[in-house]
Short mmCIF file of N, CA, C and O in Angstrom, two decimals:
data_model
loop_
_atom_site.label_atom_id
_atom_site.label_comp_id
_atom_site.label_asym_id
_atom_site.label_seq_id
_atom_site.Cartn_x
_atom_site.Cartn_y
_atom_site.Cartn_z
N MET A 13 -71.66 18.49 -77.64
CA MET A 13 -71.01 19.17 -76.52
C MET A 13 -70.25 20.39 -77.10
O MET A 13 -69.69 20.32 -78.16
N THR A 14 -70.22 21.38 -76.33
CA THR A 14 -69.46 22.57 -76.71
C THR A 14 -67.96 22.31 -76.59
O THR A 14 -67.53 21.45 -75.87
N THR A 15 -67.21 23.10 -77.32
CA THR A 15 -65.74 23.00 -77.25
C THR A 15 -65.28 23.26 -75.85
O THR A 15 -64.33 22.62 -75.36
N ALA A 16 -65.90 24.17 -75.14
CA ALA A 16 -65.47 24.50 -73.77
C ALA A 16 -65.71 23.31 -72.83
O ALA A 16 -64.94 23.12 -71.90
N ALA A 17 -66.78 22.52 -73.07
CA ALA A 17 -67.07 21.35 -72.22
C ALA A 17 -66.16 20.19 -72.53
O ALA A 17 -65.90 19.33 -71.67
N ARG A 18 -65.67 20.11 -73.76
CA ARG A 18 -64.87 18.95 -74.18
C ARG A 18 -63.72 19.44 -75.04
O ARG A 18 -63.88 19.81 -76.17
N ALA A 19 -62.53 19.46 -74.42
CA ALA A 19 -61.35 19.94 -75.09
C ALA A 19 -60.26 18.83 -75.07
O ALA A 19 -60.16 18.10 -74.09
N PRO A 20 -59.47 18.72 -76.10
CA PRO A 20 -58.40 17.70 -76.10
C PRO A 20 -57.45 17.92 -74.97
O PRO A 20 -57.14 19.07 -74.60
N ILE A 21 -56.97 16.82 -74.38
CA ILE A 21 -55.98 16.87 -73.35
C ILE A 21 -54.72 16.18 -73.86
O ILE A 21 -54.73 14.98 -74.14
N PRO A 22 -53.66 16.94 -74.04
CA PRO A 22 -52.43 16.38 -74.62
C PRO A 22 -51.82 15.26 -73.74
O PRO A 22 -51.69 15.45 -72.52
N SER A 23 -51.51 14.16 -74.35
CA SER A 23 -50.90 13.04 -73.61
C SER A 23 -49.47 13.31 -73.18
O SER A 23 -48.90 12.53 -72.44
N VAL A 24 -48.89 14.43 -73.62
CA VAL A 24 -47.54 14.76 -73.21
C VAL A 24 -47.47 15.55 -71.91
O VAL A 24 -46.40 15.76 -71.32
N LEU A 25 -48.63 15.95 -71.40
CA LEU A 25 -48.65 16.65 -70.10
C LEU A 25 -48.27 15.62 -69.00
O LEU A 25 -48.44 14.43 -69.15
N PRO A 26 -47.77 16.12 -67.87
CA PRO A 26 -47.51 15.21 -66.73
C PRO A 26 -48.82 14.52 -66.31
O PRO A 26 -49.88 15.06 -66.46
N LEU A 27 -48.66 13.28 -65.83
CA LEU A 27 -49.82 12.49 -65.49
C LEU A 27 -50.75 13.19 -64.50
O LEU A 27 -52.00 13.16 -64.74
N ASP A 28 -50.28 13.85 -63.51
CA ASP A 28 -51.15 14.53 -62.53
C ASP A 28 -51.98 15.59 -63.22
O ASP A 28 -53.17 15.77 -62.91
N LYS A 29 -51.47 16.33 -64.14
CA LYS A 29 -52.20 17.34 -64.90
C LYS A 29 -53.25 16.70 -65.79
O LYS A 29 -54.37 17.23 -65.91
N ARG A 30 -52.89 15.63 -66.46
CA ARG A 30 -53.82 14.92 -67.33
C ARG A 30 -54.98 14.39 -66.48
O ARG A 30 -56.14 14.51 -66.88
N LEU A 31 -54.69 13.79 -65.37
CA LEU A 31 -55.72 13.26 -64.48
C LEU A 31 -56.65 14.36 -64.03
O LEU A 31 -57.88 14.19 -64.09
N ALA A 32 -56.13 15.47 -63.60
CA ALA A 32 -56.94 16.56 -63.11
C ALA A 32 -57.88 17.08 -64.25
O ALA A 32 -59.08 17.27 -64.01
N ARG A 33 -57.32 17.35 -65.39
CA ARG A 33 -58.08 17.90 -66.49
C ARG A 33 -59.13 16.86 -66.96
O ARG A 33 -60.28 17.26 -67.24
N PHE A 34 -58.69 15.62 -67.14
CA PHE A 34 -59.60 14.57 -67.65
C PHE A 34 -60.80 14.37 -66.71
O PHE A 34 -61.93 14.43 -67.19
N CYS A 35 -60.50 14.25 -65.44
CA CYS A 35 -61.64 13.99 -64.49
C CYS A 35 -62.54 15.20 -64.40
O CYS A 35 -63.78 15.09 -64.37
N ALA A 36 -62.01 16.42 -64.35
CA ALA A 36 -62.82 17.61 -64.29
C ALA A 36 -63.73 17.73 -65.53
O ALA A 36 -64.89 18.04 -65.43
N GLN A 37 -63.12 17.40 -66.69
CA GLN A 37 -63.89 17.51 -67.91
C GLN A 37 -64.98 16.44 -67.95
O GLN A 37 -66.12 16.70 -68.32
N ARG A 38 -64.67 15.20 -67.52
CA ARG A 38 -65.67 14.14 -67.46
C ARG A 38 -66.85 14.53 -66.55
O ARG A 38 -68.00 14.33 -66.88
N VAL A 39 -66.51 15.09 -65.39
CA VAL A 39 -67.56 15.50 -64.45
C VAL A 39 -68.47 16.57 -65.09
O VAL A 39 -69.70 16.45 -64.99
N ARG A 40 -67.88 17.55 -65.71
CA ARG A 40 -68.70 18.57 -66.37
C ARG A 40 -69.64 17.96 -67.39
O ARG A 40 -70.82 18.26 -67.43
N LEU A 41 -69.12 17.06 -68.21
CA LEU A 41 -69.91 16.43 -69.25
C LEU A 41 -70.97 15.54 -68.69
O LEU A 41 -72.16 15.54 -69.12
N LEU A 42 -70.62 14.73 -67.66
CA LEU A 42 -71.60 13.85 -67.05
C LEU A 42 -72.71 14.59 -66.38
O LEU A 42 -73.89 14.22 -66.44
N GLU A 43 -72.41 15.71 -65.74
CA GLU A 43 -73.45 16.53 -65.09
C GLU A 43 -74.35 17.17 -66.13
O GLU A 43 -75.54 17.30 -65.93
N ILE A 44 -73.79 17.50 -67.28
CA ILE A 44 -74.62 18.06 -68.35
C ILE A 44 -75.56 17.06 -68.97
O ILE A 44 -76.75 17.29 -69.18
N VAL A 45 -75.03 15.85 -69.30
CA VAL A 45 -75.82 14.87 -70.03
C VAL A 45 -76.66 13.93 -69.19
O VAL A 45 -77.56 13.30 -69.71
N SER A 46 -76.43 13.89 -67.90
CA SER A 46 -77.14 12.90 -67.04
C SER A 46 -78.64 12.94 -67.17
O SER A 46 -79.28 11.91 -67.36
N PRO A 47 -79.30 14.12 -67.06
CA PRO A 47 -80.76 14.07 -67.15
C PRO A 47 -81.31 13.53 -68.50
O PRO A 47 -82.18 12.69 -68.52
N ALA A 48 -80.71 13.96 -69.57
CA ALA A 48 -81.15 13.49 -70.91
C ALA A 48 -80.78 12.00 -71.11
O ALA A 48 -81.57 11.24 -71.67
N ALA A 49 -79.65 11.59 -70.56
CA ALA A 49 -79.22 10.21 -70.70
C ALA A 49 -80.18 9.27 -69.94
O ALA A 49 -80.48 8.17 -70.44
N ARG A 50 -80.59 9.70 -68.79
CA ARG A 50 -81.55 8.86 -68.00
C ARG A 50 -82.82 8.67 -68.81
O ARG A 50 -83.36 7.54 -68.83
N ALA A 51 -83.32 9.71 -69.41
CA ALA A 51 -84.52 9.62 -70.24
C ALA A 51 -84.30 8.71 -71.44
O ALA A 51 -85.14 7.86 -71.80
N ALA A 52 -83.17 8.86 -72.07
CA ALA A 52 -82.85 8.03 -73.28
C ALA A 52 -82.74 6.56 -72.94
O ALA A 52 -83.14 5.72 -73.70
N ILE A 53 -82.18 6.26 -71.76
CA ILE A 53 -82.00 4.86 -71.35
C ILE A 53 -83.34 4.16 -71.25
O ILE A 53 -83.49 2.97 -71.61
N LEU A 54 -84.39 4.89 -70.83
CA LEU A 54 -85.72 4.30 -70.73
C LEU A 54 -86.27 3.91 -72.10
O LEU A 54 -86.97 2.90 -72.24
N ARG A 55 -85.92 4.66 -73.14
CA ARG A 55 -86.40 4.43 -74.49
C ARG A 55 -85.48 3.54 -75.31
O ARG A 55 -85.84 3.07 -76.41
N GLU A 56 -84.27 3.31 -74.80
CA GLU A 56 -83.24 2.60 -75.57
C GLU A 56 -83.66 1.17 -76.06
O GLU A 56 -83.38 0.82 -77.19
N PRO A 57 -84.33 0.38 -75.25
CA PRO A 57 -84.72 -0.96 -75.71
C PRO A 57 -85.54 -0.97 -77.02
O PRO A 57 -85.41 -1.91 -77.80
N ASP A 58 -86.31 0.06 -77.20
CA ASP A 58 -87.18 0.13 -78.40
C ASP A 58 -86.62 1.02 -79.51
O ASP A 58 -87.34 1.28 -80.49
N SER A 59 -85.42 1.51 -79.34
CA SER A 59 -84.90 2.48 -80.31
C SER A 59 -83.50 2.12 -80.80
O SER A 59 -82.54 2.34 -80.08
N PRO A 60 -83.43 1.60 -82.00
CA PRO A 60 -82.07 1.37 -82.58
C PRO A 60 -81.26 2.63 -82.70
O PRO A 60 -80.01 2.58 -82.53
N VAL A 61 -81.87 3.76 -82.88
CA VAL A 61 -81.14 5.04 -82.99
C VAL A 61 -80.50 5.36 -81.66
O VAL A 61 -79.31 5.75 -81.60
N LEU A 62 -81.19 5.22 -80.55
CA LEU A 62 -80.64 5.51 -79.25
C LEU A 62 -79.54 4.50 -78.88
O LEU A 62 -78.54 4.85 -78.28
N ARG A 63 -79.74 3.23 -79.22
CA ARG A 63 -78.69 2.21 -78.94
C ARG A 63 -77.45 2.54 -79.77
O ARG A 63 -76.34 2.46 -79.22
N ALA A 64 -77.58 2.95 -81.00
CA ALA A 64 -76.45 3.32 -81.83
C ALA A 64 -75.75 4.54 -81.23
O ALA A 64 -74.49 4.62 -81.23
N ALA A 65 -76.54 5.52 -80.82
CA ALA A 65 -75.93 6.71 -80.21
C ALA A 65 -75.13 6.41 -78.95
O ALA A 65 -74.04 6.91 -78.75
N ARG A 66 -75.69 5.50 -78.15
CA ARG A 66 -74.96 5.10 -76.93
C ARG A 66 -73.66 4.37 -77.28
O ARG A 66 -72.61 4.60 -76.66
N ALA A 67 -73.71 3.52 -78.28
CA ALA A 67 -72.48 2.80 -78.70
C ALA A 67 -71.45 3.76 -79.20
O ALA A 67 -70.26 3.63 -78.89
N ARG A 68 -71.86 4.78 -79.97
CA ARG A 68 -70.91 5.78 -80.45
C ARG A 68 -70.31 6.55 -79.27
O ARG A 68 -69.13 6.83 -79.23
N HIS A 69 -71.12 6.89 -78.30
CA HIS A 69 -70.66 7.63 -77.13
C HIS A 69 -69.63 6.80 -76.36
O HIS A 69 -68.56 7.28 -75.95
N LEU A 70 -69.90 5.50 -76.15
CA LEU A 70 -68.96 4.64 -75.45
C LEU A 70 -67.64 4.54 -76.20
O LEU A 70 -66.58 4.57 -75.56
N ARG A 71 -67.68 4.41 -77.49
CA ARG A 71 -66.44 4.37 -78.28
C ARG A 71 -65.70 5.71 -78.11
O ARG A 71 -64.47 5.67 -78.00
N ARG A 72 -66.39 6.78 -78.14
CA ARG A 72 -65.73 8.08 -78.00
C ARG A 72 -65.06 8.23 -76.64
O ARG A 72 -63.93 8.68 -76.55
N VAL A 73 -65.72 7.80 -75.60
CA VAL A 73 -65.11 7.83 -74.25
C VAL A 73 -63.88 6.92 -74.21
O VAL A 73 -62.84 7.35 -73.73
N ARG A 74 -64.00 5.69 -74.72
CA ARG A 74 -62.85 4.80 -74.78
C ARG A 74 -61.67 5.37 -75.57
O ARG A 74 -60.54 5.32 -75.13
N GLU A 75 -62.01 6.03 -76.68
CA GLU A 75 -60.92 6.65 -77.51
C GLU A 75 -60.28 7.78 -76.74
O GLU A 75 -59.04 7.97 -76.82
N GLU A 76 -61.07 8.55 -76.00
CA GLU A 76 -60.52 9.69 -75.25
C GLU A 76 -59.60 9.15 -74.13
O GLU A 76 -58.50 9.69 -73.91
N VAL A 77 -60.06 8.14 -73.42
CA VAL A 77 -59.18 7.52 -72.37
C VAL A 77 -57.88 7.05 -72.98
O VAL A 77 -56.79 7.25 -72.46
N ALA A 78 -58.00 6.36 -74.13
CA ALA A 78 -56.82 5.80 -74.82
C ALA A 78 -55.85 6.90 -75.22
O ALA A 78 -54.63 6.74 -75.11
N GLN A 79 -56.37 8.05 -75.66
CA GLN A 79 -55.49 9.13 -76.11
C GLN A 79 -54.86 9.82 -74.90
O GLN A 79 -53.66 10.04 -74.87
N VAL A 80 -55.64 10.18 -73.92
CA VAL A 80 -55.16 10.95 -72.80
C VAL A 80 -54.12 10.17 -71.99
O VAL A 80 -53.11 10.71 -71.53
N PHE A 81 -54.34 8.86 -71.83
CA PHE A 81 -53.47 8.04 -70.96
C PHE A 81 -52.64 7.04 -71.80
O PHE A 81 -52.25 5.98 -71.27
N ALA A 82 -52.34 7.40 -73.01
CA ALA A 82 -51.62 6.50 -73.93
C ALA A 82 -50.32 5.98 -73.32
O ALA A 82 -50.01 4.81 -73.43
N PRO A 83 -49.47 6.84 -72.74
CA PRO A 83 -48.20 6.31 -72.24
C PRO A 83 -48.36 5.25 -71.16
O PRO A 83 -47.71 4.22 -71.20
N GLU A 84 -49.31 5.46 -70.27
CA GLU A 84 -49.52 4.47 -69.18
C GLU A 84 -50.22 3.22 -69.70
O GLU A 84 -49.89 2.12 -69.32
N LEU A 85 -51.15 3.35 -70.62
CA LEU A 85 -51.87 2.23 -71.16
C LEU A 85 -50.93 1.33 -71.99
O LEU A 85 -51.10 0.14 -72.03
N ALA A 86 -49.95 1.95 -72.66
CA ALA A 86 -49.01 1.17 -73.45
C ALA A 86 -48.24 0.22 -72.55
O ALA A 86 -47.91 -0.90 -73.00
N ALA A 87 -47.95 0.62 -71.35
CA ALA A 87 -47.21 -0.23 -70.45
C ALA A 87 -48.07 -1.24 -69.71
O ALA A 87 -47.57 -2.22 -69.21
N ALA A 88 -49.39 -0.98 -69.66
CA ALA A 88 -50.28 -1.81 -68.84
C ALA A 88 -50.95 -2.93 -69.56
O ALA A 88 -51.41 -3.89 -68.93
N GLY A 89 -51.14 -2.86 -70.87
CA GLY A 89 -51.91 -3.87 -71.53
C GLY A 89 -53.36 -3.43 -71.78
O GLY A 89 -53.82 -2.42 -71.20
N PRO A 90 -54.11 -4.16 -72.57
CA PRO A 90 -55.42 -3.74 -73.02
C PRO A 90 -56.52 -3.71 -71.98
O PRO A 90 -57.45 -2.91 -72.09
N GLY A 91 -56.45 -4.49 -70.94
CA GLY A 91 -57.49 -4.54 -69.95
C GLY A 91 -57.75 -3.24 -69.26
O GLY A 91 -58.86 -2.90 -68.86
N LEU A 92 -56.68 -2.50 -68.97
CA LEU A 92 -56.79 -1.25 -68.23
C LEU A 92 -57.64 -0.21 -68.94
O LEU A 92 -58.40 0.51 -68.30
N LEU A 93 -57.60 -0.18 -70.25
CA LEU A 93 -58.36 0.76 -71.00
C LEU A 93 -59.87 0.57 -70.73
O LEU A 93 -60.57 1.54 -70.43
N MET A 94 -60.32 -0.67 -70.68
CA MET A 94 -61.74 -0.93 -70.45
C MET A 94 -62.10 -0.61 -69.02
O MET A 94 -63.15 -0.01 -68.76
N VAL A 95 -61.24 -0.93 -68.09
CA VAL A 95 -61.53 -0.69 -66.69
C VAL A 95 -61.67 0.82 -66.39
O VAL A 95 -62.60 1.26 -65.72
N ILE A 96 -60.76 1.63 -66.97
CA ILE A 96 -60.85 3.09 -66.78
C ILE A 96 -62.07 3.63 -67.48
O ILE A 96 -62.78 4.51 -66.94
N THR A 97 -62.39 3.11 -68.64
CA THR A 97 -63.57 3.61 -69.36
C THR A 97 -64.84 3.35 -68.54
O THR A 97 -65.70 4.21 -68.44
N VAL A 98 -64.94 2.19 -67.94
CA VAL A 98 -66.06 1.87 -67.08
C VAL A 98 -66.09 2.82 -65.85
O VAL A 98 -67.14 3.33 -65.44
N ALA A 99 -64.93 3.07 -65.29
CA ALA A 99 -64.83 3.93 -64.07
C ALA A 99 -65.31 5.37 -64.34
O ALA A 99 -65.77 6.04 -63.41
N VAL A 100 -65.16 5.84 -65.57
CA VAL A 100 -65.56 7.22 -65.90
C VAL A 100 -66.84 7.30 -66.74
O VAL A 100 -67.16 8.34 -67.27
N SER A 101 -67.56 6.20 -66.79
CA SER A 101 -68.81 6.15 -67.61
C SER A 101 -70.00 6.65 -66.88
O SER A 101 -70.01 6.81 -65.64
N LEU A 102 -71.07 6.92 -67.64
CA LEU A 102 -72.29 7.40 -67.07
C LEU A 102 -72.90 6.46 -66.04
O LEU A 102 -73.34 6.90 -64.99
N PRO A 103 -72.96 5.14 -66.26
CA PRO A 103 -73.52 4.28 -65.23
C PRO A 103 -72.79 4.36 -63.89
O PRO A 103 -73.39 4.36 -62.83
N THR A 104 -71.47 4.46 -63.94
CA THR A 104 -70.71 4.56 -62.71
C THR A 104 -71.01 5.91 -62.07
O THR A 104 -71.21 5.99 -60.84
N TRP A 105 -71.00 6.97 -62.84
CA TRP A 105 -71.32 8.30 -62.33
C TRP A 105 -72.72 8.32 -61.69
O TRP A 105 -72.92 8.81 -60.57
N ALA A 106 -73.68 7.75 -62.39
CA ALA A 106 -75.05 7.70 -61.86
C ALA A 106 -75.15 6.93 -60.55
O ALA A 106 -75.82 7.31 -59.65
N SER A 107 -74.38 5.86 -60.47
CA SER A 107 -74.36 5.08 -59.19
C SER A 107 -73.82 5.89 -58.07
O SER A 107 -74.36 5.95 -56.96
N LEU A 108 -72.71 6.61 -58.31
CA LEU A 108 -72.15 7.44 -57.26
C LEU A 108 -73.11 8.54 -56.83
O LEU A 108 -73.29 8.82 -55.64
N ARG A 109 -73.71 9.17 -57.82
CA ARG A 109 -74.60 10.34 -57.52
C ARG A 109 -75.93 9.91 -56.94
O ARG A 109 -76.46 10.54 -56.04
N GLU A 110 -76.53 8.83 -57.49
CA GLU A 110 -77.88 8.47 -57.11
C GLU A 110 -77.91 7.32 -56.08
O GLU A 110 -78.53 7.47 -55.04
N ASP A 111 -77.23 6.23 -56.33
CA ASP A 111 -77.29 5.08 -55.44
C ASP A 111 -76.55 5.40 -54.10
O ASP A 111 -77.00 4.98 -53.04
N TRP A 112 -75.43 6.11 -54.22
CA TRP A 112 -74.64 6.42 -53.01
C TRP A 112 -74.84 7.86 -52.54
O TRP A 112 -74.23 8.26 -51.55
N ALA A 113 -75.72 8.59 -53.19
CA ALA A 113 -76.11 9.98 -52.79
C ALA A 113 -74.89 10.88 -52.58
O ALA A 113 -74.90 11.72 -51.68
N MET A 114 -73.90 10.77 -53.42
CA MET A 114 -72.73 11.64 -53.32
C MET A 114 -72.99 12.95 -54.04
O MET A 114 -73.71 12.99 -55.03
N SER A 115 -72.40 13.99 -53.50
CA SER A 115 -72.42 15.29 -54.21
C SER A 115 -71.55 15.16 -55.44
O SER A 115 -70.73 14.23 -55.56
N ALA A 116 -71.71 16.13 -56.36
CA ALA A 116 -70.85 16.10 -57.53
C ALA A 116 -69.38 16.19 -57.13
O ALA A 116 -68.54 15.55 -57.75
N GLU A 117 -69.08 16.99 -56.14
CA GLU A 117 -67.72 17.14 -55.68
C GLU A 117 -67.13 15.83 -55.13
O GLU A 117 -66.00 15.46 -55.44
N ASP A 118 -67.92 15.16 -54.30
CA ASP A 118 -67.47 13.90 -53.73
C ASP A 118 -67.30 12.79 -54.80
O ASP A 118 -66.38 12.01 -54.82
N ALA A 119 -68.27 12.76 -55.74
CA ALA A 119 -68.21 11.81 -56.87
C ALA A 119 -67.00 12.09 -57.74
O ALA A 119 -66.32 11.14 -58.21
N HIS A 120 -66.69 13.38 -57.94
CA HIS A 120 -65.54 13.77 -58.71
C HIS A 120 -64.24 13.27 -58.01
O HIS A 120 -63.37 12.67 -58.67
N ALA A 121 -64.17 13.47 -56.71
CA ALA A 121 -63.03 12.98 -55.93
C ALA A 121 -62.88 11.48 -56.03
O ALA A 121 -61.78 10.94 -56.20
N MET A 122 -64.02 10.77 -56.00
CA MET A 122 -63.99 9.30 -56.10
C MET A 122 -63.52 8.87 -57.49
O MET A 122 -62.69 7.93 -57.60
N MET A 123 -63.99 9.55 -58.54
CA MET A 123 -63.54 9.24 -59.91
C MET A 123 -62.03 9.42 -60.00
O MET A 123 -61.30 8.57 -60.49
N ARG A 124 -61.56 10.58 -59.53
CA ARG A 124 -60.11 10.87 -59.63
C ARG A 124 -59.29 9.88 -58.84
O ARG A 124 -58.26 9.41 -59.32
N GLN A 125 -59.76 9.51 -57.63
CA GLN A 125 -59.03 8.52 -56.81
C GLN A 125 -59.01 7.15 -57.53
O GLN A 125 -57.97 6.50 -57.54
N THR A 126 -60.10 6.76 -58.14
CA THR A 126 -60.17 5.49 -58.84
C THR A 126 -59.23 5.41 -60.04
O THR A 126 -58.41 4.51 -60.17
N VAL A 127 -59.29 6.46 -60.86
CA VAL A 127 -58.44 6.49 -62.09
C VAL A 127 -56.97 6.62 -61.67
O VAL A 127 -56.14 5.93 -62.26
N THR A 128 -56.70 7.41 -60.63
CA THR A 128 -55.29 7.55 -60.14
C THR A 128 -54.79 6.19 -59.69
O THR A 128 -53.68 5.77 -60.03
N ALA A 129 -55.59 5.48 -58.90
CA ALA A 129 -55.16 4.16 -58.39
C ALA A 129 -54.91 3.18 -59.48
O ALA A 129 -53.90 2.43 -59.49
N LEU A 130 -55.80 3.17 -60.49
CA LEU A 130 -55.63 2.26 -61.60
C LEU A 130 -54.38 2.55 -62.42
O LEU A 130 -53.61 1.67 -62.78
N LEU A 131 -54.13 3.82 -62.67
CA LEU A 131 -52.98 4.21 -63.47
C LEU A 131 -51.67 4.05 -62.66
O LEU A 131 -50.67 3.56 -63.21
N CYS A 132 -51.67 4.37 -61.40
CA CYS A 132 -50.48 4.19 -60.59
C CYS A 132 -50.12 2.68 -60.44
O CYS A 132 -48.96 2.34 -60.54
N ASP A 133 -51.13 1.85 -60.32
CA ASP A 133 -50.85 0.43 -60.28
C ASP A 133 -50.26 -0.03 -61.61
O ASP A 133 -49.34 -0.83 -61.63
N ALA A 134 -50.80 0.48 -62.73
CA ALA A 134 -50.25 0.11 -64.05
C ALA A 134 -48.81 0.52 -64.23
O ALA A 134 -48.00 -0.21 -64.76
N VAL A 135 -48.50 1.74 -63.75
CA VAL A 135 -47.12 2.25 -63.85
C VAL A 135 -46.20 1.48 -62.98
O VAL A 135 -45.06 1.18 -63.37
N ALA A 136 -46.67 1.11 -61.76
CA ALA A 136 -45.80 0.38 -60.84
C ALA A 136 -45.68 -1.10 -61.11
O ALA A 136 -44.66 -1.69 -60.72
N SER A 137 -46.65 -1.70 -61.74
CA SER A 137 -46.63 -3.15 -61.96
C SER A 137 -45.37 -3.67 -62.64
O SER A 137 -44.88 -4.73 -62.23
N PRO A 138 -44.82 -3.01 -63.64
CA PRO A 138 -43.55 -3.53 -64.23
C PRO A 138 -42.40 -3.54 -63.20
O PRO A 138 -41.50 -4.37 -63.29
N LEU A 139 -42.47 -2.63 -62.23
CA LEU A 139 -41.42 -2.60 -61.25
C LEU A 139 -41.51 -3.77 -60.28
O LEU A 139 -40.52 -4.12 -59.64
N ARG A 140 -42.64 -4.39 -60.16
CA ARG A 140 -42.85 -5.53 -59.23
C ARG A 140 -42.39 -6.84 -59.80
O ARG A 140 -42.34 -7.80 -59.09
N ARG A 141 -42.10 -6.89 -61.03
CA ARG A 141 -41.73 -8.17 -61.67
C ARG A 141 -40.34 -8.57 -61.36
O ARG A 141 -39.46 -7.96 -60.99
#
């Protein structure tokens, strides 16, 4: 990926700015890689190289989520990291775009709404105790 498509998002920014930047960046990346990823998924069962590449990609996405939302994740516990990673992953994006026939704009809004809800719940949950 080019630097323009994937840039670090500082965890010190306000949450709303991190959410906006993170989701916009994920959408750009997912739209770029989706065609090639669909083709790779078909070959993955017979290719250790493709399976390893996918595993590296998933780790990279999880690490990015962990870095961008570190303050909120620290308060929420380990489960939230995985849930957000799944919410912004290629299979979820493909489902929104293909199974539910959403435009990229509508799928972007759904991603942002989902991640926002998950993070807001995590931030608010200590207040409910």
